[in-house]
CSV table of C-alpha atoms in Angstrom, one decimal:
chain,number,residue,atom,x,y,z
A,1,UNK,CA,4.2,43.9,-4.4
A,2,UNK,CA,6.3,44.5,-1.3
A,3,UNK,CA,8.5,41.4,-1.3
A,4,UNK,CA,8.0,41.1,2.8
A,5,UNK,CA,4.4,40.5,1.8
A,6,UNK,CA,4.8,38.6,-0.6
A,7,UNK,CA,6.6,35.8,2.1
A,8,UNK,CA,4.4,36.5,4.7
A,9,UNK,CA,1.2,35.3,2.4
A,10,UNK,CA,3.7,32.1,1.4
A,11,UNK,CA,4.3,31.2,5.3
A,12,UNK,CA,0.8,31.6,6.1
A,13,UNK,CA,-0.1,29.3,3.5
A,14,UNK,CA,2.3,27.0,5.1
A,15,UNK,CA,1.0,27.3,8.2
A,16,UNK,CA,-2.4,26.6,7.5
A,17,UNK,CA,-1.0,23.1,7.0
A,18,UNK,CA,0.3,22.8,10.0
A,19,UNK,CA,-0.4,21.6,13.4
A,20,UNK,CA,-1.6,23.9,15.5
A,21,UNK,CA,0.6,23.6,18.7
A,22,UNK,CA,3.3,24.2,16.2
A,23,UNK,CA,1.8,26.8,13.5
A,24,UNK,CA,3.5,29.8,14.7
A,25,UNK,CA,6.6,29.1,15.7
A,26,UNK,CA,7.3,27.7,12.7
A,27,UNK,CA,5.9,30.2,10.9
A,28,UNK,CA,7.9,32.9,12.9
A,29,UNK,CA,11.3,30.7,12.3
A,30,UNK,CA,10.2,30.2,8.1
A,31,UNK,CA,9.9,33.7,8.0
A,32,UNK,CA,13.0,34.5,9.1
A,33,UNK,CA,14.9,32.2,7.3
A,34,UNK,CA,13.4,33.2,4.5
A,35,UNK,CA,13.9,37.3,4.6
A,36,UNK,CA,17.4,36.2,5.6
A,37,UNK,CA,17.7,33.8,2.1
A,38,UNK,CA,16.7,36.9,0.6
A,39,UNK,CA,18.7,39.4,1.5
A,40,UNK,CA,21.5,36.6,0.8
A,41,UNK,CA,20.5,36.7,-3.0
A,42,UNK,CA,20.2,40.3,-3.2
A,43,UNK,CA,23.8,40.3,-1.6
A,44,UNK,CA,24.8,38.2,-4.4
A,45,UNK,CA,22.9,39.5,-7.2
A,46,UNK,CA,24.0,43.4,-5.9
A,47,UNK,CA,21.0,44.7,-6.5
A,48,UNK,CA,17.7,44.9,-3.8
A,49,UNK,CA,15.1,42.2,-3.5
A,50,UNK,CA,12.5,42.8,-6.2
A,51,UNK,CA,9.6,40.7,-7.0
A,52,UNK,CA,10.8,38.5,-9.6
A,53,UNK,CA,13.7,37.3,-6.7
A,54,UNK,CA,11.6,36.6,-4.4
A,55,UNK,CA,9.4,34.2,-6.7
A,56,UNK,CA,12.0,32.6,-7.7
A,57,UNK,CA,13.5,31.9,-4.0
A,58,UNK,CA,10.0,30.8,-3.3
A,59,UNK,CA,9.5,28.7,-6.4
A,60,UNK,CA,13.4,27.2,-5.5
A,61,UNK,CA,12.2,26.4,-1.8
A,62,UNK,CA,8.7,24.6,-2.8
A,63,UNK,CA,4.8,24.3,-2.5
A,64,UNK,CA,3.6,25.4,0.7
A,65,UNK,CA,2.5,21.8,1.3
A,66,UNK,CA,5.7,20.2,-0.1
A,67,UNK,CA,8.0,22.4,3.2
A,68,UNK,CA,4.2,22.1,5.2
A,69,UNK,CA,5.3,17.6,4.7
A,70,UNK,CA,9.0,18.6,5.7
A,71,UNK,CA,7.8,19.2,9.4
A,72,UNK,CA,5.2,16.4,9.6
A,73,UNK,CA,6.7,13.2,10.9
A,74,UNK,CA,6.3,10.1,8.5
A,75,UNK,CA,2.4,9.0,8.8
A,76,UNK,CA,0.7,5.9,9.1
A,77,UNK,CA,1.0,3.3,6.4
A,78,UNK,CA,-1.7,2.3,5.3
A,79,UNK,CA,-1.0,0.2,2.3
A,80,UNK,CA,2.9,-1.0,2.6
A,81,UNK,CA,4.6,-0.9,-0.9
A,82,UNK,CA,5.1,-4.7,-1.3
A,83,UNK,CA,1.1,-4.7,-1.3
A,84,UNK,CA,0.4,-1.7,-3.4
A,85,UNK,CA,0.3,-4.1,-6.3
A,86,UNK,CA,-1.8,-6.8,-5.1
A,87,UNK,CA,-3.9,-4.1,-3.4
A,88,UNK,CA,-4.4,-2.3,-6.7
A,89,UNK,CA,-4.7,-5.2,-8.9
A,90,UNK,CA,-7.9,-6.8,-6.6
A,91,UNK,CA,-9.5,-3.2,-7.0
A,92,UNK,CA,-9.4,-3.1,-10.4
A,93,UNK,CA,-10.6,-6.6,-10.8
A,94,UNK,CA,-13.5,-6.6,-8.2
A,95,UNK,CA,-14.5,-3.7,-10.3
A,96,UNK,CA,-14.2,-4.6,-13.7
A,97,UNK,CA,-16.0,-7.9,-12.6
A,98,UNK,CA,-19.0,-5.8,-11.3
A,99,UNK,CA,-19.0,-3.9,-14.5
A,100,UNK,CA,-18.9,-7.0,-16.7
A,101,UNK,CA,-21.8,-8.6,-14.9
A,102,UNK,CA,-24.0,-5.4,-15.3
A,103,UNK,CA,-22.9,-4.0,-18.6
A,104,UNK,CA,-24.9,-6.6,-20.7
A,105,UNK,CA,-28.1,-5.1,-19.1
A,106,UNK,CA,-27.6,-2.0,-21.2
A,107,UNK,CA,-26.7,-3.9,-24.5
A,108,UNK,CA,-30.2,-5.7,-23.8
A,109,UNK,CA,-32.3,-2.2,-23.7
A,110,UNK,CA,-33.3,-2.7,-20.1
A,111,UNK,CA,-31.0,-0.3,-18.8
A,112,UNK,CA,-29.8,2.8,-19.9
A,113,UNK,CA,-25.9,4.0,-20.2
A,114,UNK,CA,-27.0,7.3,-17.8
A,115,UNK,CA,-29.0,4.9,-15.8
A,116,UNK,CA,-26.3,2.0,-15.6
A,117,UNK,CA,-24.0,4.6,-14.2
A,118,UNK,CA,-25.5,6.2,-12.0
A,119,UNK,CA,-26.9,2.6,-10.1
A,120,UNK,CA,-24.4,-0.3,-10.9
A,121,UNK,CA,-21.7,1.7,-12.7
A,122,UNK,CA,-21.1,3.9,-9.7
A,123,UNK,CA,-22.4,1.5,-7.5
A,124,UNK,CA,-19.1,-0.9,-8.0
A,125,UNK,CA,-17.1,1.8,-6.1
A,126,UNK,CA,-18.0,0.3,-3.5
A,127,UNK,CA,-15.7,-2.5,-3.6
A,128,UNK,CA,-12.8,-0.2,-3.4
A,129,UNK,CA,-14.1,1.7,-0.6
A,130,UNK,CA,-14.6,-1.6,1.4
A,131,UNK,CA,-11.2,-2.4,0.6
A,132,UNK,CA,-9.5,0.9,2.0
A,133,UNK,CA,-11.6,0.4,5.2
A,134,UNK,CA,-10.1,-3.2,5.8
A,135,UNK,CA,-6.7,-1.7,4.7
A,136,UNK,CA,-7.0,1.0,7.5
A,137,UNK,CA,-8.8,-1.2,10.1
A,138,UNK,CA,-5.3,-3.7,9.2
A,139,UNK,CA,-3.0,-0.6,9.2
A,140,UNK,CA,-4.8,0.3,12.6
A,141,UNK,CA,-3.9,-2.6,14.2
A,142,UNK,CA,-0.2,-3.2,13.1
A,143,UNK,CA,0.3,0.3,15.0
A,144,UNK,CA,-1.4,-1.0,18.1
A,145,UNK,CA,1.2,-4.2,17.8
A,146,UNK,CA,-2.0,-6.3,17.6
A,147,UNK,CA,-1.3,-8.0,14.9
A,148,UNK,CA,1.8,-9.0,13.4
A,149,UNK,CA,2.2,-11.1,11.1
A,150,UNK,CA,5.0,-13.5,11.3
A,151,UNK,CA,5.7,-16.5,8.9
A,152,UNK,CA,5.6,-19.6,9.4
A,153,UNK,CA,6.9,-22.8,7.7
A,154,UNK,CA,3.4,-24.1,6.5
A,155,UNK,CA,3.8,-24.2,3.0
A,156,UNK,CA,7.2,-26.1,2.9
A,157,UNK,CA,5.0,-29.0,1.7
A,158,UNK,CA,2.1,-27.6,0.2
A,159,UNK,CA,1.3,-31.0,-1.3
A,160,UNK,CA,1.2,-32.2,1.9
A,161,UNK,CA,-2.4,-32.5,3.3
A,162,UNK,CA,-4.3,-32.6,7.2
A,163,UNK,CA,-5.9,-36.0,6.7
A,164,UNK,CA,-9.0,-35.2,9.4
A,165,UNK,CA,-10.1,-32.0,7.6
A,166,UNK,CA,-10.0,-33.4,4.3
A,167,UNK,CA,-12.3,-36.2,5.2
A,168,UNK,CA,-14.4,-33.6,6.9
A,169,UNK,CA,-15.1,-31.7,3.8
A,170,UNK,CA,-15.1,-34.5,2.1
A,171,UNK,CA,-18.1,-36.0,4.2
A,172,UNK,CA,-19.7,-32.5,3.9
A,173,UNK,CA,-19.0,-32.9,0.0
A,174,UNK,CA,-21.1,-35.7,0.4
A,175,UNK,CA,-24.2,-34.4,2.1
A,176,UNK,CA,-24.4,-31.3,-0.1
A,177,UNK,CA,-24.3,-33.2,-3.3
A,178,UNK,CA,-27.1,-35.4,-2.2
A,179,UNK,CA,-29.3,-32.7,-0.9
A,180,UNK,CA,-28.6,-30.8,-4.7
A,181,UNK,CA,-28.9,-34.3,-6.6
A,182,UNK,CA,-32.6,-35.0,-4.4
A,183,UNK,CA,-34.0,-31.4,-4.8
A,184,UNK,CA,-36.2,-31.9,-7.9
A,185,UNK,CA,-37.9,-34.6,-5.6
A,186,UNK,CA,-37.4,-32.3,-2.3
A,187,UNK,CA,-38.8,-29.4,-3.5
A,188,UNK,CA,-42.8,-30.3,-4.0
A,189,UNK,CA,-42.8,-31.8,-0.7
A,190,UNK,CA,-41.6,-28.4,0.9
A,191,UNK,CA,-44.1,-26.2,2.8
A,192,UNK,CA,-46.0,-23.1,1.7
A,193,UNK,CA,-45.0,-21.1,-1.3
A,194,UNK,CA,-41.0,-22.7,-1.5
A,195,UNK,CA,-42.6,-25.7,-4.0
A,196,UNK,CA,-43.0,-22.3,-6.2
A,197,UNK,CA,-40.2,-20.1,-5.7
A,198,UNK,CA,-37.9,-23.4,-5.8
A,199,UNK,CA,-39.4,-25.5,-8.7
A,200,UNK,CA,-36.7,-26.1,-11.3
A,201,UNK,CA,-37.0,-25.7,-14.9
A,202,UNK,CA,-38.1,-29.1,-16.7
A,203,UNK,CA,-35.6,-28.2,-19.8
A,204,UNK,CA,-32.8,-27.9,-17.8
A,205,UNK,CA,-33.4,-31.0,-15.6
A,206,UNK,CA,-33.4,-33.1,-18.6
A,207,UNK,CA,-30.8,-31.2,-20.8
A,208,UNK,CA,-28.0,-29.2,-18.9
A,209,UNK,CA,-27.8,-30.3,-15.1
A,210,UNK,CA,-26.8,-34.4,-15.3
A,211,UNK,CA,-23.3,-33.0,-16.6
A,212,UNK,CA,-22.5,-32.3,-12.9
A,213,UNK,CA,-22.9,-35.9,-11.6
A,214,UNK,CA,-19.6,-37.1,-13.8
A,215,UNK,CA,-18.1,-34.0,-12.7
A,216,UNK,CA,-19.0,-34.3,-9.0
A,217,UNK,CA,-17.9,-38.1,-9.4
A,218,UNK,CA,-14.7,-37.4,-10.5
A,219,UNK,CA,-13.8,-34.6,-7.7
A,220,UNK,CA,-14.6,-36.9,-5.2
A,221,UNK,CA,-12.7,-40.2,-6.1
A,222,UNK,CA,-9.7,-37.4,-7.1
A,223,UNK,CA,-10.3,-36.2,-3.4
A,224,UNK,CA,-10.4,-39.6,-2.1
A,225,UNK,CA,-7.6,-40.9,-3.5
A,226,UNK,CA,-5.5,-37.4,-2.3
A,227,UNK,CA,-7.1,-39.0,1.2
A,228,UNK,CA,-5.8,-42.6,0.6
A,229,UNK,CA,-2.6,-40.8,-0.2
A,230,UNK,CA,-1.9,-38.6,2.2
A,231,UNK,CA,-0.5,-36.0,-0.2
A,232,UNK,CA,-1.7,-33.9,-3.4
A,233,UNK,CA,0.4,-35.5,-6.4
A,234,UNK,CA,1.9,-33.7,-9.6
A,235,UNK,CA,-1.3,-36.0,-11.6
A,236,UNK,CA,-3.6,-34.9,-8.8
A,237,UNK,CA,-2.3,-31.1,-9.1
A,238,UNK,CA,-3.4,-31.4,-12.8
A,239,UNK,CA,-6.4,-33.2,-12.2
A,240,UNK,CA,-7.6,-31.0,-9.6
A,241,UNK,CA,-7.3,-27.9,-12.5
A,242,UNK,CA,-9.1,-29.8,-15.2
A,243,UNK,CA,-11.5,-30.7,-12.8
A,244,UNK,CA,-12.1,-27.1,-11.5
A,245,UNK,CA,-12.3,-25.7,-15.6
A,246,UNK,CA,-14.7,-28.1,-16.2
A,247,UNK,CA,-16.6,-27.2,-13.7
A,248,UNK,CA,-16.5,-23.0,-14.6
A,249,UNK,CA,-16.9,-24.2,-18.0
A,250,UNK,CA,-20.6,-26.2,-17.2
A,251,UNK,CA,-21.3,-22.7,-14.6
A,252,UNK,CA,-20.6,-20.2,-17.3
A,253,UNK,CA,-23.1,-22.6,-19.2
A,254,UNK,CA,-25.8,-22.6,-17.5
A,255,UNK,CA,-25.8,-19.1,-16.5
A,256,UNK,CA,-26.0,-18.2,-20.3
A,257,UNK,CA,-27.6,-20.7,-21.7
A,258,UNK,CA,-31.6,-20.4,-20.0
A,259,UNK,CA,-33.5,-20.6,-17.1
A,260,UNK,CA,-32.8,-22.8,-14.4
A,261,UNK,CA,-35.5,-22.2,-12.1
A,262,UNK,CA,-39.2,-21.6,-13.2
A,263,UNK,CA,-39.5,-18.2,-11.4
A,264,UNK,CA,-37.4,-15.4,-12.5
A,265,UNK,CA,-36.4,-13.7,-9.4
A,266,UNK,CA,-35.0,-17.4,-8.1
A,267,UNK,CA,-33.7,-17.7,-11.1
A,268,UNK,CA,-31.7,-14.1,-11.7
A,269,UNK,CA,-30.6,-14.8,-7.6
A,270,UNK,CA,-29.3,-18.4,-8.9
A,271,UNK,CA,-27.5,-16.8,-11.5
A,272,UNK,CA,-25.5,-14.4,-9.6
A,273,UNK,CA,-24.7,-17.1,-6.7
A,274,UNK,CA,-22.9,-19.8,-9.9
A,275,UNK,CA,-21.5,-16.4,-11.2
A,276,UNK,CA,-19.8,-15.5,-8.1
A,277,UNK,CA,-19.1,-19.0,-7.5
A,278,UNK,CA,-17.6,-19.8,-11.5
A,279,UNK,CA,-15.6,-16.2,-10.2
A,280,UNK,CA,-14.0,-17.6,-6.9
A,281,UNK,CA,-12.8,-20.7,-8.9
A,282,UNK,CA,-11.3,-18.8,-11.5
A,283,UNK,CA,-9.4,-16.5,-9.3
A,284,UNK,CA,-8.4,-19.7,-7.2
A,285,UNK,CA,-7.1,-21.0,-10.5
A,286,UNK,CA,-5.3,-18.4,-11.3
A,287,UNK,CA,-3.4,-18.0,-7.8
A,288,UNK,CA,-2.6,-21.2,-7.6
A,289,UNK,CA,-1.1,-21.0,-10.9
A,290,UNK,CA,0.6,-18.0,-10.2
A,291,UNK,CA,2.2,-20.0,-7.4
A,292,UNK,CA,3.3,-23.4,-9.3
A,293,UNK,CA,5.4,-20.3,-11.0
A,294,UNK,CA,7.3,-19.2,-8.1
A,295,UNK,CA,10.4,-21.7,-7.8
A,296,UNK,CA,14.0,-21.3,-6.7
A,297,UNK,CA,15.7,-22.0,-10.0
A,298,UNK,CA,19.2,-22.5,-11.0
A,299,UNK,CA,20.6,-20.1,-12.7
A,300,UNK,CA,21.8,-20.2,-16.4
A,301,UNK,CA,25.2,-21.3,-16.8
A,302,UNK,CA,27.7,-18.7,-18.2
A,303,UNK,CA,30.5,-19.4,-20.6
B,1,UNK,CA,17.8,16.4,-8.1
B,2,UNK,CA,17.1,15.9,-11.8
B,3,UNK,CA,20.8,14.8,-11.9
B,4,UNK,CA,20.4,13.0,-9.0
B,5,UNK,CA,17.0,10.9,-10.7
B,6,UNK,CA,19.3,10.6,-13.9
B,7,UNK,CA,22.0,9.1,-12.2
B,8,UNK,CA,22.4,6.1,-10.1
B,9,UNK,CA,25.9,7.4,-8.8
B,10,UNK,CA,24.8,11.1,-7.6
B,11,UNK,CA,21.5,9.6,-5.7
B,12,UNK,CA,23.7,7.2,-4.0
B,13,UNK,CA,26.0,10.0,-3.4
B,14,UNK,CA,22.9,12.1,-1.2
B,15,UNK,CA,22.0,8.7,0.4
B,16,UNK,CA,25.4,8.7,2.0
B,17,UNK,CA,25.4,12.4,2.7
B,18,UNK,CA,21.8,12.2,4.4
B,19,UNK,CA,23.0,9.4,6.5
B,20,UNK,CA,25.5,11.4,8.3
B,21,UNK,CA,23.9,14.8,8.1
B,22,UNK,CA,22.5,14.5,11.8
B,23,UNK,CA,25.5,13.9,13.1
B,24,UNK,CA,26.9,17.0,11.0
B,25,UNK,CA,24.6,19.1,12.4
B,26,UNK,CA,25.0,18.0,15.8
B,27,UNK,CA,28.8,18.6,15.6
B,28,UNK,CA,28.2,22.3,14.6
B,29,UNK,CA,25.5,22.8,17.8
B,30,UNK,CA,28.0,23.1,20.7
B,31,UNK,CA,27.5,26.6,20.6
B,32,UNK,CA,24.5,28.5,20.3
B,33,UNK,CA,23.4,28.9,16.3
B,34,UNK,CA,20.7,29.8,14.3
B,35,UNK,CA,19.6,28.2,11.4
B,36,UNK,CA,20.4,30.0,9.0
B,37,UNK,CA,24.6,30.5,10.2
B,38,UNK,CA,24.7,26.5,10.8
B,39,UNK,CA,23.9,26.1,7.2
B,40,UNK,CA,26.4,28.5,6.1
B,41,UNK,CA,29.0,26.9,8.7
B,42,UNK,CA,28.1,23.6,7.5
B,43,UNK,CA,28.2,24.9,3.7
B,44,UNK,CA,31.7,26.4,4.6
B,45,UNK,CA,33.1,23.0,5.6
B,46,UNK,CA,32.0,21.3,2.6
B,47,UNK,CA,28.6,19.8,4.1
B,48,UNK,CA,25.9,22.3,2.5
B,49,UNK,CA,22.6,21.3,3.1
B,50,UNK,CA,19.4,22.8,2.0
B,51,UNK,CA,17.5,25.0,4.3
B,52,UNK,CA,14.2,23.2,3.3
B,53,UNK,CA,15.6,20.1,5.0
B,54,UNK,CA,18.1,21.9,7.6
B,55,UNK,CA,14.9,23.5,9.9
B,56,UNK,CA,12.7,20.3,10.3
B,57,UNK,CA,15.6,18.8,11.6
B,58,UNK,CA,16.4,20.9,13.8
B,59,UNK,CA,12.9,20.7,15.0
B,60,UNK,CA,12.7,16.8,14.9
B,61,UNK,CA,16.0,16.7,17.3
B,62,UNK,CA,14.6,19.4,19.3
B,63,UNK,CA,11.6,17.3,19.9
B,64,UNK,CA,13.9,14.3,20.5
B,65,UNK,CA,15.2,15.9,23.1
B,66,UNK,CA,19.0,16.3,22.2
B,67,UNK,CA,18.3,20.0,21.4
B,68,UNK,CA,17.7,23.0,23.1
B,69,UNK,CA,16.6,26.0,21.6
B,70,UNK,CA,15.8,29.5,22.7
B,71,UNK,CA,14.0,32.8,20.7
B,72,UNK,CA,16.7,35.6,20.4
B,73,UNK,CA,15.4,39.3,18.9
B,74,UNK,CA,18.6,41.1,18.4
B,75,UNK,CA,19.4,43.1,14.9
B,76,UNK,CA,16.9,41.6,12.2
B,77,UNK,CA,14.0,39.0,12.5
B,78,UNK,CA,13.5,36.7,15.6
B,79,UNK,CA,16.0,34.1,15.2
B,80,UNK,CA,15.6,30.6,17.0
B,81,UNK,CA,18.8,29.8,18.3
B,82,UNK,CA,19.8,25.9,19.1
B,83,UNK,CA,22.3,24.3,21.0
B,84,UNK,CA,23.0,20.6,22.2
B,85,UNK,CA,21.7,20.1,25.6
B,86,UNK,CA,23.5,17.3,27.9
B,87,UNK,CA,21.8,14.5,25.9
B,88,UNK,CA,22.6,16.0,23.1
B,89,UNK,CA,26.6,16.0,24.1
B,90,UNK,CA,26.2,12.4,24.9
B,91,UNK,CA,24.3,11.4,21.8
B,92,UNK,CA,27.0,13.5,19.8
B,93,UNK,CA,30.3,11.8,21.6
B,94,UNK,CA,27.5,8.0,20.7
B,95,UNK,CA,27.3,9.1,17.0
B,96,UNK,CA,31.3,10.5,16.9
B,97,UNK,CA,32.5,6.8,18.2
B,98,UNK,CA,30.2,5.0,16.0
B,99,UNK,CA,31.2,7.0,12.7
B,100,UNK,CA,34.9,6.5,13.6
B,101,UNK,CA,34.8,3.2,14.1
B,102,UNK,CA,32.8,2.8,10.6
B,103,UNK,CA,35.3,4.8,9.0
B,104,UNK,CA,38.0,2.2,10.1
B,105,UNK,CA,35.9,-0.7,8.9
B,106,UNK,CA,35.2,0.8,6.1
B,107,UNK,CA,38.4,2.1,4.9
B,108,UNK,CA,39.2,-1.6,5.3
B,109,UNK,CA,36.7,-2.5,3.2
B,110,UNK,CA,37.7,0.0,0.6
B,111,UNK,CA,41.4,-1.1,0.5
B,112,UNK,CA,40.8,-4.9,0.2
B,113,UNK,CA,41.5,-6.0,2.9
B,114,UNK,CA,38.1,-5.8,5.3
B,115,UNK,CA,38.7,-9.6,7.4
């Protein structure tokens, strides 16, 4: 190997990793650094530029895409290090979650391991995915300065609440229990096939569903009384979390414990809706958990 | 730059020497150099400085616009040769103010005395 050749194949590697405007004259100046670092060495060494020299200057001076990054100006963030964490930690959970939920069906026989992974298994990359393309969409539009996010003081009293908007949900709270409480009397009076596809399952009626009237109760006098008060107390803090494990607690319940409705594809669609649903409580749980955490405390007194 | 990893002291010793390596490098460009001789002027006066990071700077300034630079084919390879252009010598007499003034503060600072 002629040791000239030798760093014209490295540049060129180089190159090819560069931008084109700019490929050859960097590759014109690289090279004649490096014949120049050479014939330093062999200066020093007092002997001439063999092969094993010129290896090791080019080992010394890096991949070809590690001096290719040196001429690249710093790219686009697209996840910012203080949300790498979060960013990775949601992935993993979205996924795991999907995997969870669609693992049992190959314990049961009715799907097998090649044929989980290959549809759901897979199939849960897609969380991910749609993760990186709101990252970039969000990274896109920090660069074009249309969105910055600035903070602002609304959580120096968390506890403190916007009166109108609870009363708003509250009324909607309201209506959408009623409608649920009514539908076993609703649904033979609806038209076409829905008395069908909607009919609930008699077993559950009489054994498993009443336990969400206490339950729906409670969270509405705890709401109202947050109402009368103008401000979420530490005993309506507390209450708030019993009230919400309770409530994933009956969910997880009557997903596992037998049909709801009394046709299966409204039933395996009901399913998934309480799962997602016993899912968004228990990750609201856990943040706002995670948050009673974070306080300003006083540090331990040293001696 | 295993030492460097190992030891807090030495990669807070090449954060200090990156910070001012610009302005290094602009001190040694009043007269035309090439890239290789600025790194062995630079080494000479106690500021070496790899050649891996040494020519993307030069570019980077270069396409900032406080260098210019010029191809040369004399005895050897093609050498690019830089220089500081006027911008360059104002951006140079900026960064020579600035320093000395931070070496004031902080060798008040470093004798106690920093009010």
């Amino acid at each position: 190997m002629n040791p000239n050749d030798v760093i014209e194949a490295y540049v060129i590697d180089v190159m090819r990793r560069l931008p084109a405007g700019e490929r050859n004259e960097i590759g014109l100046e690289l090279r004649g650094l490096l014949a120049e670092m050479l014939a330093g060495r062999a200066d020093e060494a007092g002997r001439t530029a063999d092969d094993a020299m010129v290896l090791a200057l080019l080992r010394d001076f890096g991949t070809p895409a590690e001096v290719a990054a040196r001429y690249r100006p710093p790219g686009m963030v697209i996840i910012p290090p203080e949300q790498t964490r979060g960013f990775t930690l949601l992935a993993l959970i979205g996924l795991l979650l999907q995997w969870a939920l669609s693992l049992p069906h190959v314990f049961d026989g009715s799907l097998s391991p090649a044929g989980w992974w290959l549809g759901p298994g897979l199939g849960a990359f897609w969380w991910p995915g749609f993760m990186v393309m709101f990252t970039l969409l969000a990274a896109w539009l920090r660069r074009r300065g249309w969105f910055t996010p600035r903070w602002r003081p609304q959580s120096v009293d968390p506890e403190r609440i916007h009166r109108g908007a609870l009363a708003f949900g509250l009324a909607w709270f309201v209506i959408g229990a009623a409608v649920v409480v009514s539908l076993p009397w609703l649904v033979p009076h609806l038209p076409g096939a829905l008395p069908r596809v909607l009919a609930l399952d008699p077993d559950f009626l009489r054994l498993r569903a009443w336990p969400v009237l206490p339950l729906w109760a409670g969270s509405f006098a705890l709401l109202a009384m947050v109402l009368v008060q103008g401000r979420w107390s530490p005993l309506a803090r507390k209450l708030e979390i019993v009230s919400s494990a309770a409530f994933v607690a009956l969910l997880v319940w009557w997903i596992a414990a037998g049909r709801m409705f009394l046709a299966t594809p409204t039933d395996h669609a009901a399913r998934g809706v309480l799962a997602l649903i016993a899912v968004f409580i228990v990750v609201d749980l856990v943040v706002r958990l995670h948050r009673r955490r974070t306080r300003i405390r006083l540090p331990a007194p040293t001696r | 730059m295993v030492e460097a990893r190992d030891n807090p002291g030495s990669k807070l010793e090449l954060e200090l020497r990156r910070g001012v390596l610009v302005l290094a490098v602009l001190s040694q460009l009043r007269e035309f150099q090439y890239g290789y001789s600025l790194r062995q002027a630079l080494a000479q006066r106690g500021m070496p400085i790899e050649e891996g990071t040494l020519y993307p700077l030069l570019r980077r300034l270069e396409s900032q616009g406080v260098l210019a630079s010029e191809w040369r084919i004399e005895e050897g390879p093609p050498r690019r040769y830089y220089r500081l252009n006027d911008a360059g010598e104002a951006m140079l007499a900026e960064l020579t103010a600035f320093w000395q003034s931070l070496v004031g503060t902080m060798g008040g600072l470093l004798q106690g005395d920093g009010k």
